[in-house]
Amino acid sequence: MIIKVSMLFVEWCRICELPGTNDAACAHYILQLHQNGLLKGEHISDRFFHLLMEISFSHCLSSEAIITGPLQSHQQVHSMSFFAIDIFSNLVFSILKYSPVDQGFSKFNLISKILAVTVRFIQKDAEEKKTSFNPRPYFRFFINWLSELGSPDPVFDGANFQVLITFANAFHALQPLKIPAFRLA
């Protein structure tokens, strides 16, 4: 399944990079995801989002480079490419925006599911990496989401309070008292 998800992510990157990408192209892509069954069923959609996170976060972390400051040799800046994180955030928001609301599908349930998968992914990553855990890609992901959800194009039609509570619960699960490495440095 990882190969299929990787190919779908590359296809989404191409769609996003096209000049003048419109809503119709995004909506068509999201419809394809639904038709392929990747957004249906608890296990399949969880695995789909987990693999997307794995791909985008590992790309971001592998792009990290240490750049020595020009004035002082001991001054170092860590830079990384957030391209894959931004594209993944955009994909998640587009799924929420363009997914059909029929057949028992709820956008609120989907965002709750994606946040739950995200929290588990971060908890596992922090546990495995301990002191080498880098929270910056995750912060970028959450900033992108909160920025998109606060835009004038409402996705949740008045359910913003429920969405904010869902984010609050996610941040509570990730607080530095529980995951010390998940903090602003």
XYZ file of N, CA and C in Angstrom:
555
model
N 0.818 -1.197 0.000
C 0.000 0.000 0.000
C 0.864 1.263 0.000
N 2.085 1.165 0.530
C 2.939 2.352 0.594
C 3.286 2.863 -0.798
N 3.465 1.964 -1.747
C 3.784 2.388 -3.113
C 2.600 3.128 -3.714
N 1.411 2.603 -3.513
C 0.202 3.253 -4.032
C 0.024 4.639 -3.417
N 0.208 4.743 -2.107
C 0.052 6.030 -1.423
C 1.140 7.002 -1.876
N 2.354 6.514 -2.057
C 3.447 7.369 -2.549
C 3.125 7.927 -3.926
N 2.612 7.073 -4.796
C 2.260 7.529 -6.148
C 1.125 8.546 -6.098
N 0.154 8.319 -5.239
C -0.951 9.272 -5.092
C -0.456 10.604 -4.545
N 0.508 10.561 -3.627
C 1.060 11.795 -3.067
C 1.835 12.569 -4.132
N 2.596 11.861 -4.949
C 3.324 12.510 -6.048
C 2.338 13.148 -7.023
N 1.257 12.443 -7.309
C 0.225 12.996 -8.195
C -0.381 14.266 -7.588
N -0.631 14.255 -6.279
C -1.173 15.441 -5.614
C -0.172 16.602 -5.678
N 1.107 16.303 -5.523
C 2.145 17.336 -5.637
C 2.107 17.976 -7.019
N 1.953 17.153 -8.039
C 1.889 17.681 -9.408
C 0.668 18.577 -9.598
N -0.461 18.162 -9.052
C -1.680 18.971 -9.163
C -1.468 20.321 -8.493
N -0.859 20.311 -7.322
C -0.649 21.556 -6.576
C 0.377 22.466 -7.234
N 1.336 21.885 -7.949
C 2.375 22.680 -8.589
C 1.939 23.298 -9.911
N 0.868 22.789 -10.501
C 0.404 23.326 -11.775
C -0.065 24.764 -11.604
N 0.366 25.630 -12.503
C -0.125 27.005 -12.416
C -1.626 27.038 -12.702
N -2.329 27.767 -11.895
C -3.772 27.907 -12.107
C -4.568 26.679 -11.718
N -4.043 25.877 -10.779
C -4.800 24.713 -10.318
C -6.136 25.188 -9.782
N -7.189 24.540 -10.237
C -8.519 25.001 -9.838
C -9.217 24.005 -8.926
N -10.361 24.434 -8.432
C -11.137 23.598 -7.525
C -11.587 22.302 -8.189
N -11.862 22.353 -9.484
C -12.345 21.157 -10.189
C -11.290 20.051 -10.181
N -10.025 20.403 -10.397
C -8.952 19.402 -10.390
C -8.790 18.795 -9.000
N -8.865 19.631 -7.978
C -8.746 19.135 -6.599
C -9.929 18.242 -6.248
N -11.121 18.686 -6.592
C -12.329 17.909 -6.287
C -12.296 16.558 -7.002
N -11.817 16.537 -8.248
C -11.717 15.285 -9.005
C -10.738 14.320 -8.326
N -9.614 14.830 -7.879
C -8.619 13.997 -7.203
C -9.201 13.394 -5.922
N -9.898 14.213 -5.145
C -10.503 13.740 -3.892
C -11.568 12.688 -4.187
N -12.334 12.902 -5.252
C -13.338 11.920 -5.659
C -12.672 10.584 -5.995
N -11.515 10.641 -6.658
C -10.759 9.421 -6.973
C -10.348 8.681 -5.694
N -9.928 9.430 -4.680
C -9.557 8.799 -3.409
C -10.748 8.062 -2.807
N -11.922 8.704 -2.877
C -13.138 8.063 -2.372
C -13.476 6.816 -3.188
N -13.385 6.930 -4.505
C -13.721 5.800 -5.371
C -12.758 4.628 -5.181
N -11.507 4.933 -4.863
C -10.522 3.877 -4.596
C -10.670 3.286 -3.199
N -11.582 3.836 -2.404
C -11.859 3.307 -1.074
C -10.857 3.696 -0.004
N -9.989 4.667 -0.293
C -8.956 5.040 0.667
C -9.479 5.895 1.818
N -10.664 6.449 1.657
C -11.233 7.285 2.711
C -12.416 6.612 3.389
N -12.615 5.345 3.068
C -13.718 4.588 3.660
C -13.144 3.526 4.579
N -13.859 3.224 5.601
C -13.414 2.178 6.516
C -12.369 2.680 7.484
N -12.501 2.252 8.697
C -11.622 2.715 9.778
C -10.161 2.375 9.518
N -9.888 1.120 9.243
C -8.503 0.673 9.110
C -7.829 1.251 7.864
N -8.507 1.231 6.742
C -7.899 1.691 5.486
C -7.585 3.178 5.539
N -8.528 3.990 5.988
C -8.274 5.432 6.024
C -7.211 5.777 7.064
N -7.201 5.084 8.205
C -6.143 5.313 9.195
C -4.776 5.003 8.589
N -4.691 3.881 7.903
C -3.421 3.481 7.275
C -3.017 4.474 6.181
N -3.992 4.927 5.406
C -3.741 5.900 4.343
C -3.133 7.179 4.922
N -3.751 7.743 5.951
C -3.243 8.985 6.540
C -1.920 8.764 7.262
N -1.753 7.613 7.879
C -0.486 7.302 8.541
C 0.654 7.257 7.517
N 0.415 6.605 6.397
C 1.447 6.524 5.353
C 1.749 7.893 4.752
N 0.714 8.704 4.548
C 0.944 10.065 4.050
C 1.813 10.861 5.022
N 1.542 10.713 6.309
C 2.363 11.396 7.318
C 3.791 10.893 7.277
N 3.947 9.598 7.195
C 5.279 9.004 7.128
C 6.066 9.574 5.949
N 5.437 9.636 4.799
C 6.090 10.141 3.588
C 6.457 11.613 3.742
N 5.496 12.423 4.133
C 5.736 13.869 4.173
C 6.684 14.267 5.300
N 6.532 13.677 6.481
C 7.396 14.054 7.595
C 8.814 13.537 7.400
N 8.970 12.346 6.853
C 10.328 11.849 6.610
C 11.015 12.667 5.521
N 10.266 13.112 4.514
C 10.845 13.988 3.491
C 11.337 15.281 4.125
N 10.521 15.860 4.973
C 10.878 17.111 5.630
C 12.114 16.936 6.511
N 12.117 15.923 7.335
C 13.236 15.712 8.250
C 14.521 15.354 7.514
N 14.405 14.646 6.403
C 15.609 14.295 5.643
C 16.190 15.496 4.907
N 15.398 16.550 4.757
C 15.886 17.747 4.066
C 16.629 18.688 5.004
N 16.634 18.373 6.296
C 17.266 19.266 7.269
C 18.759 19.368 7.003
N 19.227 20.589 6.981
C 20.646 20.844 6.771
C 21.105 21.859 7.808
N 22.317 21.705 8.237
C 22.877 22.659 9.189
C 23.709 23.653 8.404
N 23.358 24.909 8.566
C 24.055 25.976 7.866
C 24.796 26.800 8.909
N 26.085 26.956 8.726
C 26.871 27.756 9.649
C 26.669 29.225 9.322
N 26.465 30.014 10.367
C 26.252 31.450 10.192
C 27.485 32.120 9.622
N 27.313 33.167 8.795
C 28.448 33.804 8.136
C 29.336 34.605 9.088
N 28.783 35.125 10.178
C 29.565 35.980 11.057
C 30.350 35.197 12.100
N 29.732 34.201 12.651
C 30.392 33.428 13.695
C 30.302 31.946 13.346
N 31.402 31.261 13.453
C 31.401 29.855 13.069
C 30.611 28.983 14.043
N 30.387 29.453 15.274
C 29.635 28.640 16.226
C 28.128 28.868 16.120
N 27.723 29.833 15.325
C 26.295 30.105 15.136
C 25.779 29.216 14.006
N 24.811 28.368 14.319
C 24.284 27.454 13.319
C 22.777 27.620 13.206
N 22.300 27.501 11.985
C 20.877 27.570 11.721
C 20.474 26.254 11.066
N 19.418 25.653 11.572
C 18.911 24.411 10.993
C 17.775 24.773 10.041
N 17.963 24.461 8.774
C 16.894 24.736 7.814
C 16.377 23.413 7.265
N 15.101 23.418 6.929
C 14.511 22.225 6.334
C 13.436 22.663 5.362
N 13.146 21.796 4.434
C 12.104 22.059 3.452
C 10.776 21.557 4.002
N 9.812 22.465 4.082
C 8.479 22.103 4.551
C 7.525 21.841 3.387
N 8.062 21.689 2.188
C 7.232 21.498 1.005
C 6.266 20.322 1.168
N 6.782 19.169 1.562
C 5.933 17.976 1.687
C 4.897 18.148 2.794
N 5.263 18.829 3.871
C 4.314 19.095 4.961
C 3.205 20.005 4.458
N 3.581 21.050 3.725
C 2.585 21.989 3.196
C 1.639 21.297 2.221
N 2.189 20.437 1.373
C 1.369 19.709 0.405
C 0.440 18.732 1.131
N 0.958 18.042 2.139
C 0.129 17.116 2.914
C -0.986 17.870 3.640
N -0.658 19.000 4.246
C -1.682 19.818 4.920
C -2.757 20.243 3.935
N -2.314 20.645 2.757
C -3.251 21.062 1.714
C -4.140 19.900 1.280
N -3.567 18.718 1.183
C -4.350 17.536 0.808
C -5.418 17.236 1.855
N -5.041 17.265 3.120
C -6.007 16.987 4.186
C -7.135 18.012 4.158
N -6.774 19.285 4.026
C -7.806 20.322 3.986
C -8.695 20.146 2.752
N -8.109 19.788 1.627
C -8.891 19.570 0.405
C -9.819 18.369 0.553
N -9.359 17.329 1.227
C -10.227 16.176 1.483
C -11.427 16.622 2.305
N -11.177 17.433 3.315
C -12.278 17.935 4.144
C -13.212 18.833 3.337
N -12.634 19.622 2.465
C -13.419 20.598 1.695
C -14.251 19.940 0.597
N -13.673 18.994 -0.126
C -14.317 18.457 -1.326
C -14.966 17.084 -1.146
N -14.861 16.510 0.029
C -15.472 15.193 0.228
C -16.984 15.303 0.255
N -17.652 14.320 -0.342
C -19.117 14.331 -0.304
C -19.612 14.087 1.117
N -20.769 14.630 1.428
C -21.302 14.530 2.784
C -22.335 13.419 2.894
N -22.563 12.685 1.828
C -23.584 11.638 1.853
C -23.042 10.324 2.412
N -23.883 9.339 2.479
C -23.547 7.976 2.892
C -22.921 7.925 4.289
N -23.428 8.749 5.190
C -22.953 8.719 6.566
C -21.587 9.342 6.767
N -21.039 9.960 5.740
C -19.723 10.577 5.830
C -19.852 11.921 6.533
N -19.061 12.140 7.546
C -19.089 13.393 8.283
C -17.699 14.019 8.259
N -17.631 15.272 7.864
C -16.342 15.959 7.826
C -15.769 16.101 9.229
N -16.641 16.315 10.206
C -16.172 16.421 11.584
C -15.567 15.099 12.055
N -16.210 13.990 11.728
C -15.654 12.679 12.096
C -14.317 12.438 11.407
N -14.205 12.908 10.167
C -12.955 12.728 9.435
C -11.822 13.528 10.069
N -12.087 14.786 10.418
C -11.010 15.576 11.037
C -10.630 14.992 12.392
N -11.609 14.472 13.119
C -11.311 13.822 14.404
C -10.419 12.606 14.189
N -10.731 11.826 13.153
C -9.937 10.636 12.833
C -8.516 11.030 12.430
N -8.390 12.040 11.572
C -7.065 12.455 11.107
C -6.238 12.993 12.270
N -6.865 13.763 13.146
C -6.140 14.273 14.315
C -5.715 13.129 15.238
N -6.565 12.132 15.408
C -6.211 10.980 16.251
C -5.020 10.228 15.658
N -5.026 10.034 14.348
C -3.901 9.374 13.676
C -2.637 10.219 13.841
N -2.778 11.529 13.702
C -1.644 12.445 13.839
C -1.063 12.381 15.246
N -1.919 12.413 16.252
C -1.453 12.355 17.642
C -0.704 11.048 17.897
N -1.255 9.936 17.461
C -0.573 8.640 17.649
C 0.778 8.620 16.927
N 0.815 9.196 15.735
C 2.051 9.241 14.954
C 3.116 10.054 15.695
N 2.726 11.218 16.207
C 3.671 12.081 16.929
C 4.134 11.399 18.216
N 3.209 10.801 18.953
C 3.575 10.114 20.191
C 4.579 8.996 19.926
N 4.335 8.228 18.881
C 5.245 7.126 18.538
C 6.607 7.666 18.110
N 6.604 8.711 17.280
C 7.849 9.309 16.809
C 8.658 9.864 17.980
N 7.994 10.557 18.896
C 8.683 11.124 20.059
C 9.239 10.026 20.960
N 8.484 8.960 21.123
C 8.929 7.847 21.970
C 10.145 7.146 21.356
N 10.127 6.953 20.045
C 11.232 6.259 19.378
C 12.496 7.107 19.315
N 12.345 8.405 19.063
C 13.516 9.259 18.847
C 14.036 9.923 20.113
N 13.232 9.954 21.152
C 13.617 10.560 22.442
C 14.184 11.965 22.241
N 15.480 12.158 22.503
C 16.070 13.500 22.452
C 16.309 14.000 21.029
N 16.319 13.122 20.050
C 16.526 13.575 18.668
C 15.208 13.932 17.971
N 14.099 13.835 18.697
C 12.783 14.178 18.144
C 12.762 15.656 17.756
N 12.286 15.940 16.547
C 12.195 17.315 16.052
C 10.718 17.664 15.846
N 10.156 18.556 16.671
C 8.730 18.872 16.562
C 8.380 19.877 15.470
N 9.384 20.509 14.851
C 9.097 21.587 13.889
C 8.182 21.184 12.739
N 8.348 20.026 12.101
C 7.411 19.669 11.026
C 5.974 19.532 11.522
N 5.825 19.045 12.732
C 4.483 18.878 13.289
C 3.854 20.233 13.613
N 4.669 21.144 14.134
C 4.157 22.495 14.381
C 3.699 23.128 13.072
N 4.491 22.950 12.030
C 4.139 23.510 10.725
C 2.812 22.931 10.237
N 2.644 21.626 10.414
C 1.413 20.954 10.009
C 0.209 21.548 10.743
N 0.315 21.686 12.055
C -0.798 22.241 12.830
C -1.057 23.704 12.479
N -0.013 24.473 12.257
C -0.186 25.881 11.870
C -0.912 25.968 10.535
N -0.521 25.139 9.582
C -1.197 25.128 8.280
C -2.678 24.808 8.439
N -2.964 23.779 9.212
C -4.361 23.372 9.418
C -5.176 24.470 10.063
N -4.666 25.016 11.147
C -5.413 26.057 11.856
C -5.597 27.289 10.984
N -4.596 27.596 10.180
C -4.707 28.727 9.256
C -5.792 28.479 8.214
N -5.799 27.296 7.628
C -6.811 26.960 6.618
C -8.212 26.918 7.214
N -8.329 26.345 8.403
C -9.644 26.226 9.023
C -10.190 27.575 9.473
N -9.313 28.542 9.664
C -9.744 29.883 10.044
C -9.982 30.788 8.859
N -9.830 30.257 7.649
C -10.014 31.062 6.440
C -11.491 31.353 6.215
N -11.789 32.355 5.390
C -13.190 32.715 5.154
C -13.995 31.664 4.394
N -13.366 30.616 3.907
C -14.061 29.551 3.190
C -14.379 28.436 4.182
N -15.509 28.527 4.884
C -15.773 27.574 5.961
C -16.030 26.165 5.438
N -15.351 25.219 6.030
C -15.502 23.821 5.651
C -16.546 23.142 6.528
N -16.653 23.602 7.751
C -17.474 22.883 8.720
C -18.829 23.511 8.999
N -19.208 24.519 8.261
C -20.547 25.100 8.359
C -21.033 25.271 9.798
N -20.348 26.077 10.560
C -20.803 26.403 11.904
C -20.372 25.445 12.990
N -19.615 24.422 12.663
C -19.163 23.465 13.677
C -17.773 23.823 14.182
N -17.395 25.094 14.052
C -16.042 25.507 14.427
C -15.725 25.228 15.891
N -16.711 25.381 16.773
C -16.467 25.125 18.188
C -16.089 23.662 18.413
N -16.793 22.749 17.757
C -16.469 21.323 17.872
C -15.070 21.036 17.334
N -14.728 21.691 16.239
C -13.406 21.499 15.643
C -12.330 22.006 16.597
N -12.559 23.171 17.197
C -11.584 23.712 18.147
C -11.428 22.803 19.366
N -12.514 22.219 19.827
C -12.428 21.276 20.949
C -11.607 20.053 20.543
N -11.781 19.598 19.319
C -11.011 18.454 18.826
C -9.520 18.788 18.788
N -9.184 19.992 18.317
C -7.782 20.427 18.324
C -7.269 20.557 19.753
N -8.086 21.105 20.646
C -7.678 21.247 22.049
C -7.369 19.882 22.654
N -8.189 18.894 22.353
C -7.942 17.537 22.855
C -6.643 16.966 22.290
N -6.385 17.235 21.012
C -5.136 16.766 20.397
C -3.931 17.431 21.063
N -4.007 18.748 21.260
C -2.892 19.456 21.897
C -2.722 19.021 23.356
N -3.820 18.698 24.014
C -3.732 18.206 25.391
C -2.979 16.872 25.424
N -3.249 16.013 24.466
C -2.561 14.722 24.399
C -1.081 14.879 24.062
N -0.732 16.006 23.426
C 0.651 16.238 23.005
C 1.399 17.216 23.902
N 0.792 17.651 24.981
C 1.414 18.670 25.828
C 2.781 18.208 26.328
N 3.685 19.160 26.572
C 5.042 18.810 27.001
C 5.119 18.002 28.298
N 4.091 18.063 29.139
C 4.108 17.219 30.336
C 4.018 15.741 29.967
N 3.364 15.443 28.852
C 3.229 14.058 28.400
C 4.308 13.695 27.385
N 4.629 14.647 26.526
C 5.675 14.452 25.513
C 6.636 15.634 25.636
N 7.656 15.519 26.487
C 8.547 16.654 26.753
C 9.196 17.255 25.506
N 9.452 16.457 24.496
C 10.110 16.972 23.292
C 9.174 17.792 22.415
N 7.870 17.710 22.655
C 6.903 18.456 21.840
C 6.663 19.814 22.493
N 7.651 20.701 22.310
C 7.579 22.038 22.892
C 8.295 23.010 21.981
N 7.967 24.269 22.167
C 8.667 25.301 21.418
C 10.037 25.499 22.040
N 11.059 25.517 21.211
C 12.422 25.665 21.734
C 12.787 27.119 21.865
